[in-house]
mmCIF file of C-alpha atoms in Angstrom:
data_model
loop_
_atom_site.group_PDB
_atom_site.id
_atom_site.type_symbol
_atom_site.label_atom_id
_atom_site.label_comp_id
_atom_site.label_asym_id
_atom_site.label_seq_id
_atom_site.Cartn_x
_atom_site.Cartn_y
_atom_site.Cartn_z
ATOM 1 C CA UNK D 1 28.192 -10.884 -3.087
ATOM 2 C CA UNK D 2 27.380 -14.338 -4.496
ATOM 3 C CA UNK D 3 26.807 -14.661 -8.198
ATOM 4 C CA UNK D 4 23.494 -16.322 -7.336
ATOM 5 C CA UNK D 5 22.083 -12.953 -6.293
ATOM 6 C CA UNK D 6 19.973 -11.234 -8.934
ATOM 7 C CA UNK D 7 21.779 -8.368 -10.620
ATOM 8 C CA UNK D 8 20.410 -5.718 -12.958
ATOM 9 C CA UNK D 9 20.354 -6.782 -16.594
ATOM 10 C CA UNK D 10 20.083 -10.521 -15.901
ATOM 11 C CA UNK D 11 17.142 -12.646 -17.047
ATOM 12 C CA UNK D 12 16.425 -13.662 -13.447
ATOM 13 C CA UNK D 13 16.301 -10.015 -12.391
ATOM 14 C CA UNK D 14 13.777 -9.215 -15.114
ATOM 15 C CA UNK D 15 11.579 -12.216 -14.270
ATOM 16 C CA UNK D 16 11.687 -11.534 -10.530
ATOM 17 C CA UNK D 17 10.922 -7.823 -10.810
ATOM 18 C CA UNK D 18 8.034 -8.494 -13.207
ATOM 19 C CA UNK D 19 6.637 -11.180 -10.882
ATOM 20 C CA UNK D 20 6.845 -8.857 -7.884
ATOM 21 C CA UNK D 21 5.327 -6.068 -9.983
ATOM 22 C CA UNK D 22 2.339 -8.366 -10.660
ATOM 23 C CA UNK D 23 2.068 -9.258 -6.972
ATOM 24 C CA UNK D 24 2.146 -5.619 -5.897
ATOM 25 C CA UNK D 25 -0.367 -4.750 -8.601
ATOM 26 C CA UNK D 26 -2.876 -7.410 -7.498
ATOM 27 C CA UNK D 27 -2.467 -6.659 -3.796
ATOM 28 C CA UNK D 28 -3.241 -2.964 -4.110
ATOM 29 C CA UNK D 29 -5.948 -3.419 -6.757
ATOM 30 C CA UNK D 30 -7.949 -5.775 -4.528
ATOM 31 C CA UNK D 31 -7.209 -3.778 -1.402
ATOM 32 C CA UNK D 32 -8.190 -0.325 -2.655
ATOM 33 C CA UNK D 33 -10.804 -1.011 -5.344
ATOM 34 C CA UNK D 34 -13.506 -0.087 -2.801
ATOM 35 C CA UNK D 35 -12.162 3.461 -2.368
ATOM 36 C CA UNK D 36 -13.966 5.102 -5.337
ATOM 37 C CA UNK D 37 -17.033 2.995 -4.504
ATOM 38 C CA UNK D 38 -17.472 4.383 -0.979
ATOM 39 C CA UNK D 39 -20.202 6.907 -1.949
ATOM 40 C CA UNK D 40 -22.071 4.108 -3.802
ATOM 41 C CA UNK D 41 -21.703 1.687 -0.895
ATOM 42 C CA UNK D 42 -22.866 4.353 1.558
ATOM 43 C CA UNK D 43 -25.998 4.966 -0.536
ATOM 44 C CA UNK D 44 -26.744 1.277 -1.269
ATOM 45 C CA UNK D 45 -26.323 0.017 2.311
ATOM 46 C CA UNK D 46 -27.600 3.264 3.899
ATOM 47 C CA UNK D 47 -24.534 3.941 6.044
ATOM 48 C CA UNK D 48 -22.570 7.124 6.778
ATOM 49 C CA UNK D 49 -19.393 8.214 4.995
ATOM 50 C CA UNK D 50 -17.244 7.221 7.977
ATOM 51 C CA UNK D 51 -19.003 3.842 8.234
ATOM 52 C CA UNK D 52 -18.580 3.197 4.515
ATOM 53 C CA UNK D 53 -14.821 3.617 4.958
ATOM 54 C CA UNK D 54 -14.872 0.461 7.110
ATOM 55 C CA UNK D 55 -14.966 -1.511 3.841
ATOM 56 C CA UNK D 56 -11.357 -0.382 3.463
ATOM 57 C CA UNK D 57 -10.312 0.251 7.061
ATOM 58 C CA UNK D 58 -11.254 -3.229 8.309
ATOM 59 C CA UNK D 59 -9.349 -4.780 5.422
ATOM 60 C CA UNK D 60 -6.192 -2.846 6.167
ATOM 61 C CA UNK D 61 -6.599 -3.390 9.916
ATOM 62 C CA UNK D 62 -6.823 -7.186 9.584
ATOM 63 C CA UNK D 63 -3.927 -7.071 7.135
ATOM 64 C CA UNK D 64 -1.841 -5.054 9.591
ATOM 65 C CA UNK D 65 -2.470 -7.333 12.557
ATOM 66 C CA UNK D 66 -2.045 -10.577 10.623
ATOM 67 C CA UNK D 67 1.189 -9.352 9.024
ATOM 68 C CA UNK D 68 2.950 -10.004 12.326
ATOM 69 C CA UNK D 69 1.875 -13.653 12.221
ATOM 70 C CA UNK D 70 2.386 -14.272 8.510
ATOM 71 C CA UNK D 71 5.765 -12.543 8.541
ATOM 72 C CA UNK D 72 6.852 -14.791 11.407
ATOM 73 C CA UNK D 73 5.522 -17.988 9.813
ATOM 74 C CA UNK D 74 7.259 -17.139 6.557
ATOM 75 C CA UNK D 75 10.604 -17.350 8.335
ATOM 76 C CA UNK D 76 9.884 -21.097 8.527
ATOM 77 C CA UNK D 77 7.651 -21.764 5.522
ATOM 78 C CA UNK D 78 9.449 -19.878 2.780
ATOM 79 C CA UNK D 79 8.633 -16.988 0.484
ATOM 80 C CA UNK D 80 7.086 -17.983 -2.854
ATOM 81 C CA UNK D 81 4.600 -20.650 -1.623
ATOM 82 C CA UNK D 82 3.111 -18.366 1.042
ATOM 83 C CA UNK D 83 2.873 -15.400 -1.344
ATOM 84 C CA UNK D 84 1.111 -17.511 -4.005
ATOM 85 C CA UNK D 85 -1.380 -18.975 -1.514
ATOM 86 C CA UNK D 86 -2.129 -15.497 -0.151
ATOM 87 C CA UNK D 87 -2.799 -14.070 -3.605
ATOM 88 C CA UNK D 88 -5.084 -16.946 -4.632
ATOM 89 C CA UNK D 89 -7.161 -16.879 -1.454
ATOM 90 C CA UNK D 90 -7.548 -13.096 -1.625
ATOM 91 C CA UNK D 91 -8.834 -13.313 -5.210
ATOM 92 C CA UNK D 92 -11.475 -15.889 -4.246
ATOM 93 C CA UNK D 93 -12.635 -13.755 -1.311
ATOM 94 C CA UNK D 94 -12.790 -10.737 -3.632
ATOM 95 C CA UNK D 95 -15.117 -12.638 -5.967
ATOM 96 C CA UNK D 96 -17.317 -13.601 -3.001
ATOM 97 C CA UNK D 97 -17.675 -9.907 -2.097
ATOM 98 C CA UNK D 98 -19.570 -9.337 -5.336
ATOM 99 C CA UNK D 99 -22.438 -11.569 -4.190
ATOM 100 C CA UNK D 100 -23.196 -10.210 -0.690
ATOM 101 C CA UNK D 101 -26.535 -8.656 0.207
ATOM 102 C CA UNK D 102 -25.805 -7.377 3.721
ATOM 103 C CA UNK D 103 -23.360 -4.726 4.871
ATOM 104 C CA UNK D 104 -22.063 -6.924 7.698
ATOM 105 C CA UNK D 105 -21.315 -9.759 5.248
ATOM 106 C CA UNK D 106 -19.316 -7.439 3.026
ATOM 107 C CA UNK D 107 -17.298 -6.189 6.003
ATOM 108 C CA UNK D 108 -16.532 -9.761 7.150
ATOM 109 C CA UNK D 109 -15.349 -10.802 3.687
ATOM 110 C CA UNK D 110 -13.249 -7.674 3.306
ATOM 111 C CA UNK D 111 -11.637 -8.337 6.705
ATOM 112 C CA UNK D 112 -10.846 -11.921 5.621
ATOM 113 C CA UNK D 113 -9.418 -10.559 2.373
ATOM 114 C CA UNK D 114 -7.028 -8.420 4.400
ATOM 115 C CA UNK D 115 -6.048 -11.500 6.411
ATOM 116 C CA UNK D 116 -5.263 -13.373 3.184
ATOM 117 C CA UNK D 117 -3.250 -10.512 1.703
ATOM 118 C CA UNK D 118 -1.140 -10.310 4.861
ATOM 119 C CA UNK D 119 0.934 -13.169 3.474
ATOM 120 C CA UNK D 120 2.257 -11.091 0.599
ATOM 121 C CA UNK D 121 3.687 -7.576 1.214
ATOM 122 C CA UNK D 122 6.227 -8.355 3.956
ATOM 123 C CA UNK D 123 7.391 -11.476 2.132
ATOM 124 C CA UNK D 124 7.853 -9.569 -1.114
ATOM 125 C CA UNK D 125 10.036 -7.016 0.681
ATOM 126 C CA UNK D 126 12.001 -9.811 2.378
ATOM 127 C CA UNK D 127 12.465 -11.621 -0.956
ATOM 128 C CA UNK D 128 13.917 -8.473 -2.480
ATOM 129 C CA UNK D 129 16.268 -8.000 0.471
ATOM 130 C CA UNK D 130 17.525 -11.594 0.257
ATOM 131 C CA UNK D 131 17.668 -12.364 -3.459
ATOM 132 C CA UNK D 132 18.829 -9.138 -5.121
ATOM 133 C CA UNK D 133 22.324 -7.756 -5.401
ATOM 134 C CA UNK D 134 22.629 -4.770 -2.968
ATOM 135 C CA UNK D 135 23.292 -2.396 -5.885
ATOM 136 C CA UNK D 136 20.088 -3.575 -7.582
ATOM 137 C CA UNK D 137 17.988 -3.553 -4.407
ATOM 138 C CA UNK D 138 16.746 0.103 -4.446
ATOM 139 C CA UNK D 139 15.678 -0.159 -8.089
ATOM 140 C CA UNK D 140 14.015 -3.541 -7.513
ATOM 141 C CA UNK D 141 12.121 -2.215 -4.500
ATOM 142 C CA UNK D 142 11.102 0.801 -6.563
ATOM 143 C CA UNK D 143 9.671 -1.476 -9.262
ATOM 144 C CA UNK D 144 7.707 -3.436 -6.659
ATOM 145 C CA UNK D 145 6.323 -0.208 -5.183
ATOM 146 C CA UNK D 146 5.579 0.889 -8.754
ATOM 147 C CA UNK D 147 3.470 -2.248 -9.158
ATOM 148 C CA UNK D 148 1.512 -1.315 -6.050
ATOM 149 C CA UNK D 149 0.985 2.145 -7.534
ATOM 150 C CA UNK D 150 -0.344 0.712 -10.799
ATOM 151 C CA UNK D 151 -2.563 -1.695 -8.865
ATOM 152 C CA UNK D 152 -3.916 1.169 -6.810
ATOM 153 C CA UNK D 153 -4.567 3.125 -9.999
ATOM 154 C CA UNK D 154 -6.254 0.424 -12.072
ATOM 155 C CA UNK D 155 -8.115 -0.966 -9.081
ATOM 156 C CA UNK D 156 -9.732 2.415 -8.486
ATOM 157 C CA UNK D 157 -10.071 3.356 -12.160
ATOM 158 C CA UNK D 158 -11.659 0.083 -13.270
ATOM 159 C CA UNK D 159 -13.824 -0.045 -10.162
ATOM 160 C CA UNK D 160 -15.294 3.339 -11.032
ATOM 161 C CA UNK D 161 -15.874 2.341 -14.665
ATOM 162 C CA UNK D 162 -17.361 -1.081 -13.880
ATOM 163 C CA UNK D 163 -19.612 0.377 -11.199
ATOM 164 C CA UNK D 164 -21.142 2.781 -13.731
ATOM 165 C CA UNK D 165 -21.683 -0.128 -16.144
ATOM 166 C CA UNK D 166 -23.027 -2.781 -13.771
ATOM 167 C CA UNK D 167 -22.917 -1.494 -10.210
ATOM 168 C CA UNK D 168 -20.475 -2.078 -7.383
ATOM 169 C CA UNK D 169 -20.759 -5.932 -7.513
ATOM 170 C CA UNK D 170 -19.350 -5.937 -11.055
ATOM 171 C CA UNK D 171 -16.543 -3.691 -9.881
ATOM 172 C CA UNK D 172 -15.483 -5.942 -6.989
ATOM 173 C CA UNK D 173 -15.786 -9.155 -9.020
ATOM 174 C CA UNK D 174 -13.861 -7.760 -11.987
ATOM 175 C CA UNK D 175 -10.925 -6.614 -9.862
ATOM 176 C CA UNK D 176 -10.754 -10.020 -8.146
ATOM 177 C CA UNK D 177 -10.596 -11.661 -11.584
ATOM 178 C CA UNK D 178 -7.516 -9.568 -12.344
ATOM 179 C CA UNK D 179 -6.034 -10.917 -9.116
ATOM 180 C CA UNK D 180 -6.328 -14.487 -10.435
ATOM 181 C CA UNK D 181 -4.578 -13.459 -13.658
ATOM 182 C CA UNK D 182 -1.758 -11.851 -11.659
ATOM 183 C CA UNK D 183 -1.424 -15.070 -9.639
ATOM 184 C CA UNK D 184 -0.792 -17.092 -12.801
ATOM 185 C CA UNK D 185 1.926 -14.698 -13.975
ATOM 186 C CA UNK D 186 3.497 -14.619 -10.508
ATOM 187 C CA UNK D 187 3.778 -18.419 -10.312
ATOM 188 C CA UNK D 188 5.303 -18.588 -13.785
ATOM 189 C CA UNK D 189 7.809 -15.761 -13.447
ATOM 190 C CA UNK D 190 9.182 -15.674 -9.893
ATOM 191 C CA UNK D 191 12.457 -17.608 -9.437
ATOM 192 C CA UNK D 192 12.581 -19.792 -6.311
ATOM 193 C CA UNK D 193 14.393 -18.432 -3.253
ATOM 194 C CA UNK D 194 18.098 -19.275 -3.147
ATOM 195 C CA UNK D 195 19.122 -17.427 -0.007
ATOM 196 C CA UNK D 196 16.189 -18.163 2.282
ATOM 197 C CA UNK D 197 17.189 -20.108 5.391
ATOM 198 C CA UNK D 198 14.262 -21.619 7.276
ATOM 199 C CA UNK D 199 14.084 -21.025 11.017
ATOM 200 C CA UNK D 200 12.367 -23.500 13.338
ATOM 201 C CA UNK D 201 9.048 -22.255 14.700
ATOM 202 C CA UNK D 202 9.748 -20.912 18.174
ATOM 203 C CA UNK D 203 7.641 -18.408 20.061
ATOM 204 C CA UNK D 204 10.679 -17.236 22.009
ATOM 205 C CA UNK D 205 12.644 -16.772 18.783
ATOM 206 C CA UNK D 206 9.796 -14.891 17.086
ATOM 207 C CA UNK D 207 9.278 -12.566 20.031
ATOM 208 C CA UNK D 208 13.032 -12.083 20.282
ATOM 209 C CA UNK D 209 13.170 -10.986 16.652
ATOM 210 C CA UNK D 210 10.365 -8.473 17.183
ATOM 211 C CA UNK D 211 12.122 -7.115 20.277
ATOM 212 C CA UNK D 212 15.366 -6.825 18.301
ATOM 213 C CA UNK D 213 13.696 -4.775 15.579
ATOM 214 C CA UNK D 214 11.730 -2.568 17.964
ATOM 215 C CA UNK D 215 14.923 -1.884 19.883
ATOM 216 C CA UNK D 216 16.551 -0.497 16.731
ATOM 217 C CA UNK D 217 16.055 3.326 16.786
ATOM 218 C CA UNK D 218 16.335 3.680 13.011
ATOM 219 C CA UNK D 219 13.690 1.030 12.443
ATOM 220 C CA UNK D 220 11.396 2.722 14.976
ATOM 221 C CA UNK D 221 11.612 5.941 12.968
ATOM 222 C CA UNK D 222 10.788 4.056 9.780
ATOM 223 C CA UNK D 223 7.786 2.372 11.433
ATOM 224 C CA UNK D 224 6.481 5.762 12.629
ATOM 225 C CA UNK D 225 6.940 7.220 9.145
ATOM 226 C CA UNK D 226 4.959 4.339 7.656
ATOM 227 C CA UNK D 227 2.042 5.011 10.035
ATOM 228 C CA UNK D 228 1.929 8.760 9.428
ATOM 229 C CA UNK D 229 2.475 8.810 5.667
ATOM 230 C CA UNK D 230 0.164 5.942 4.759
ATOM 231 C CA UNK D 231 -2.510 7.099 7.186
ATOM 232 C CA UNK D 232 -2.589 10.558 5.654
ATOM 233 C CA UNK D 233 -2.431 9.209 2.114
ATOM 234 C CA UNK D 234 -5.437 6.917 2.549
ATOM 235 C CA UNK D 235 -7.449 9.538 4.444
ATOM 236 C CA UNK D 236 -7.072 12.045 1.614
ATOM 237 C CA UNK D 237 -8.053 9.579 -1.105
ATOM 238 C CA UNK D 238 -10.918 8.131 0.988
ATOM 239 C CA UNK D 239 -12.755 11.424 1.232
ATOM 240 C CA UNK D 240 -11.707 13.308 -1.886
ATOM 241 C CA UNK D 241 -14.357 11.196 -3.665
ATOM 242 C CA UNK D 242 -17.070 12.571 -1.364
ATOM 243 C CA UNK D 243 -15.678 16.083 -1.860
ATOM 244 C CA UNK D 244 -15.707 15.801 -5.671
ATOM 245 C CA UNK D 245 -19.094 14.045 -5.835
ATOM 246 C CA UNK D 246 -20.715 17.002 -4.070
ATOM 247 C CA UNK D 247 -21.105 20.686 -4.955
ATOM 248 C CA UNK D 248 -19.528 22.536 -6.667
ATOM 249 C CA UNK D 249 -17.916 19.646 -8.606
ATOM 250 C CA UNK D 250 -20.746 17.031 -8.848
ATOM 251 C CA UNK D 251 -18.545 14.461 -10.590
ATOM 252 C CA UNK D 252 -19.656 10.907 -11.479
ATOM 253 C CA UNK D 253 -17.993 7.730 -10.150
ATOM 254 C CA UNK D 254 -16.255 7.193 -13.503
ATOM 255 C CA UNK D 255 -14.781 10.697 -13.585
ATOM 256 C CA UNK D 256 -13.688 10.412 -9.948
ATOM 257 C CA UNK D 257 -12.077 7.096 -10.809
ATOM 258 C CA UNK D 258 -10.236 8.745 -13.701
ATOM 259 C CA UNK D 259 -8.630 11.160 -11.257
ATOM 260 C CA UNK D 260 -6.769 8.196 -9.804
ATOM 261 C CA UNK D 261 -4.649 8.163 -12.959
ATOM 262 C CA UNK D 262 -2.326 10.321 -10.847
ATOM 263 C CA UNK D 263 -1.137 6.949 -9.535
ATOM 264 C CA UNK D 264 0.852 6.626 -12.762
ATOM 265 C CA UNK D 265 3.125 9.264 -11.277
ATOM 266 C CA UNK D 266 3.689 6.965 -8.319
ATOM 267 C CA UNK D 267 5.126 4.312 -10.645
ATOM 268 C CA UNK D 268 7.640 6.877 -11.847
ATOM 269 C CA UNK D 269 8.466 8.440 -8.497
ATOM 270 C CA UNK D 270 8.991 5.125 -6.657
ATOM 271 C CA UNK D 271 11.710 3.973 -9.044
ATOM 272 C CA UNK D 272 13.143 7.477 -9.371
ATOM 273 C CA UNK D 273 13.443 7.899 -5.602
ATOM 274 C CA UNK D 274 15.187 4.536 -5.252
ATOM 275 C CA UNK D 275 17.843 5.632 -7.741
ATOM 276 C CA UNK D 276 18.352 8.974 -5.949
ATOM 277 C CA UNK D 277 19.133 7.431 -2.550
ATOM 278 C CA UNK D 278 22.736 6.384 -3.353
ATOM 279 C CA UNK D 279 23.385 9.878 -4.700
ATOM 280 C CA UNK D 280 21.765 12.126 -2.073
ATOM 281 C CA UNK D 281 21.029 9.870 0.892
ATOM 282 C CA UNK D 282 17.742 8.512 2.235
ATOM 283 C CA UNK D 283 17.050 11.444 4.567
ATOM 284 C CA UNK D 284 17.306 14.133 1.880
ATOM 285 C CA UNK D 285 15.126 12.185 -0.554
ATOM 286 C CA UNK D 286 12.540 11.663 2.201
ATOM 287 C CA UNK D 287 12.526 15.401 2.986
ATOM 288 C CA UNK D 288 11.863 16.231 -0.643
ATOM 289 C CA UNK D 289 9.092 13.658 -0.901
ATOM 290 C CA UNK D 290 7.304 14.890 2.239
ATOM 291 C CA UNK D 291 7.575 18.481 0.996
ATOM 292 C CA UNK D 292 5.795 17.441 -2.217
ATOM 293 C CA UNK D 293 3.028 15.842 -0.149
ATOM 294 C CA UNK D 294 2.540 19.041 1.854
ATOM 295 C CA UNK D 295 2.381 21.125 -1.315
ATOM 296 C CA UNK D 296 -0.215 18.739 -2.728
ATOM 297 C CA UNK D 297 -2.372 19.051 0.393
ATOM 298 C CA UNK D 298 -2.224 22.853 0.159
ATOM 299 C CA UNK D 299 -3.420 22.802 -3.469
ATOM 300 C CA UNK D 300 -6.304 20.463 -2.602
ATOM 301 C CA UNK D 301 -7.683 23.235 -0.383
ATOM 302 C CA UNK D 302 -8.443 25.390 -3.449
ATOM 303 C CA UNK D 303 -12.059 25.369 -4.738
ATOM 304 C CA UNK D 304 -11.016 24.660 -8.339
ATOM 305 C CA UNK D 305 -10.909 21.227 -9.963
ATOM 306 C CA UNK D 306 -7.646 21.979 -11.781
ATOM 307 C CA UNK D 307 -5.918 22.837 -8.505
ATOM 308 C CA UNK D 308 -7.246 19.661 -6.891
ATOM 309 C CA UNK D 309 -5.929 17.514 -9.764
ATOM 310 C CA UNK D 310 -2.470 19.100 -9.592
ATOM 311 C CA UNK D 311 -2.517 18.761 -5.798
ATOM 312 C CA UNK D 312 -3.398 15.060 -5.981
ATOM 313 C CA UNK D 313 -0.633 14.541 -8.549
ATOM 314 C CA UNK D 314 2.078 16.166 -6.403
ATOM 315 C CA UNK D 315 0.771 14.405 -3.313
ATOM 316 C CA UNK D 316 0.985 11.018 -5.065
ATOM 317 C CA UNK D 317 4.477 11.727 -6.401
ATOM 318 C CA UNK D 318 5.675 12.515 -2.906
ATOM 319 C CA UNK D 319 3.984 9.592 -1.173
ATOM 320 C CA UNK D 320 5.288 6.825 -3.404
ATOM 321 C CA UNK D 321 8.774 8.302 -3.371
ATOM 322 C CA UNK D 322 8.736 8.409 0.434
ATOM 323 C CA UNK D 323 7.324 4.892 0.729
ATOM 324 C CA UNK D 324 9.889 3.421 -1.688
ATOM 325 C CA UNK D 325 12.769 5.011 0.243
ATOM 326 C CA UNK D 326 11.479 4.109 3.708
ATOM 327 C CA UNK D 327 10.618 0.508 2.823
ATOM 328 C CA UNK D 328 14.013 0.018 1.219
ATOM 329 C CA UNK D 329 15.714 1.292 4.375
ATOM 330 C CA UNK D 330 13.986 -1.381 6.482
ATOM 331 C CA UNK D 331 15.908 -4.176 4.777
ATOM 332 C CA UNK D 332 19.131 -2.191 4.988
ATOM 333 C CA UNK D 333 18.887 -1.647 8.763
ATOM 334 C CA UNK D 334 17.283 -4.924 9.909
ATOM 335 C CA UNK D 335 19.753 -7.278 11.592
ATOM 336 C CA UNK D 336 18.341 -10.626 10.413
ATOM 337 C CA UNK D 337 14.724 -11.891 10.276
ATOM 338 C CA UNK D 338 13.996 -9.435 7.473
ATOM 339 C CA UNK D 339 10.466 -10.710 6.871
ATOM 340 C CA UNK D 340 9.552 -9.837 10.458
ATOM 341 C CA UNK D 341 11.148 -6.403 10.125
ATOM 342 C CA UNK D 342 9.164 -5.820 6.945
ATOM 343 C CA UNK D 343 6.044 -7.110 8.713
ATOM 344 C CA UNK D 344 6.471 -4.545 11.495
ATOM 345 C CA UNK D 345 6.943 -1.744 8.962
ATOM 346 C CA UNK D 346 3.842 -2.800 7.036
ATOM 347 C CA UNK D 347 1.863 -3.350 10.229
ATOM 348 C CA UNK D 348 2.474 0.305 11.103
ATOM 349 C CA UNK D 349 1.738 1.233 7.475
ATOM 350 C CA UNK D 350 -1.680 -0.429 7.413
ATOM 351 C CA UNK D 351 -2.561 0.552 10.976
ATOM 352 C CA UNK D 352 -2.118 4.128 9.804
ATOM 353 C CA UNK D 353 -4.378 3.385 6.860
ATOM 354 C CA UNK D 354 -7.076 1.958 9.141
ATOM 355 C CA UNK D 355 -6.982 4.406 12.024
ATOM 356 C CA UNK D 356 -6.234 7.686 10.270
ATOM 357 C CA UNK D 357 -8.489 6.656 7.373
ATOM 358 C CA UNK D 358 -11.436 6.165 9.725
ATOM 359 C CA UNK D 359 -10.753 9.205 11.924
ATOM 360 C CA UNK D 360 -10.460 11.289 8.758
ATOM 361 C CA UNK D 361 -14.090 10.444 8.027
ATOM 362 C CA UNK D 362 -15.141 11.780 11.422
ATOM 363 C CA UNK D 363 -13.237 15.019 10.762
ATOM 364 C CA UNK D 364 -14.773 15.295 7.277
ATOM 365 C CA UNK D 365 -18.333 14.802 8.544
ATOM 366 C CA UNK D 366 -18.092 17.119 11.556
ATOM 367 C CA UNK D 367 -15.600 19.820 10.541
ATOM 368 C CA UNK D 368 -15.356 19.742 6.737
ATOM 369 C CA UNK D 369 -12.736 19.430 4.039
ATOM 370 C CA UNK D 370 -10.355 22.196 5.145
ATOM 371 C CA UNK D 371 -10.190 20.812 8.679
ATOM 372 C CA UNK D 372 -9.316 17.387 7.280
ATOM 373 C CA UNK D 373 -6.518 18.892 5.178
ATOM 374 C CA UNK D 374 -5.170 20.750 8.225
ATOM 375 C CA UNK D 375 -4.999 17.493 10.200
ATOM 376 C CA UNK D 376 -3.173 15.771 7.342
ATOM 377 C CA UNK D 377 -0.690 18.621 7.010
ATOM 378 C CA UNK D 378 0.095 18.271 10.726
ATOM 379 C CA UNK D 379 0.776 14.555 10.300
ATOM 380 C CA UNK D 380 3.165 15.176 7.411
ATOM 381 C CA UNK D 381 4.933 17.928 9.328
ATOM 382 C CA UNK D 382 5.531 15.434 12.142
ATOM 383 C CA UNK D 383 6.802 12.908 9.584
ATOM 384 C CA UNK D 384 9.306 15.470 8.318
ATOM 385 C CA UNK D 385 10.574 16.049 11.851
ATOM 386 C CA UNK D 386 10.988 12.302 12.369
ATOM 387 C CA UNK D 387 12.881 11.923 9.100
ATOM 388 C CA UNK D 388 15.610 14.189 10.531
ATOM 389 C CA UNK D 389 16.482 11.384 12.943
ATOM 390 C CA UNK D 390 17.496 8.953 10.191
#
């Protein structure tokens, strides 16, 4: 391996991992800050619980679909410039969301925000795969996923707090302001790509790369895992707020937001899982992570707040561990065009978020909380069966 690759302990490694941590933080904070606000948005705009989830589902859907384009363009345009432009545009759209007066306007802006953010996640994964020493890659990917966990936590936590202080517009505007701060740190810290090789824009070449990745059976398993795990994860956190805001819990938006501190466990488990892969293998670590998710779902069925908190904690530990392992395996098994491979993985990831997240609302409204948990448990059981094929 060339000495120009980033190895653990070097100054470049520290700068790059911190920059990617900031990027992951901002992406997930702006993406998921609406989640604890869904009951408030439903009441303010007079829409149903399932319809309110469109403020998140449309964002992740546009992100998923546009990932395929942005991941392909990045093979010609480079990594850092596209990631920086994506982060800046998303922050500006997030600020605009704070000033809307109509539900349709909010949905359009949130969909455009997803489009903007599509230029970041796949490129970050590709940057890690290209610039880091293979021995440092699992830990670096774990730190990036840890940044997404912290962004998901603070985005939800601060959104709940700001909404109690000044309403949902303050919440959306404040989170977008954090995105601009993260952009400044990202531009300052991230070293330029040294191993990126631009490809000429060619529709045949782009489609050929997608066909190559989809023809890889190991990558297909990883794409299916992304859809199932992320879909179930978002569905649970979308509607647990409605569950806890109602009887017998009757919690406020701030207290519900505080429950998202379980995301701190995701920061730990993402890095921890990455370090376990060389020792036990990706399949065994994935099995353990999915088992934790199933245990968490079972505890969330109990009618006690303490059980729900412990269940959410175990569920979060398992999800971020599984995501860190699966996303790291994409770069290991992709045969070239790593940004497009990452884009396919994340497309499946966010399609799961959009589709399962929305369908979960239908189940919640028509069959109740226990039925929703049963559906999620089935999805994770299928994910465990798929993981056996790795």
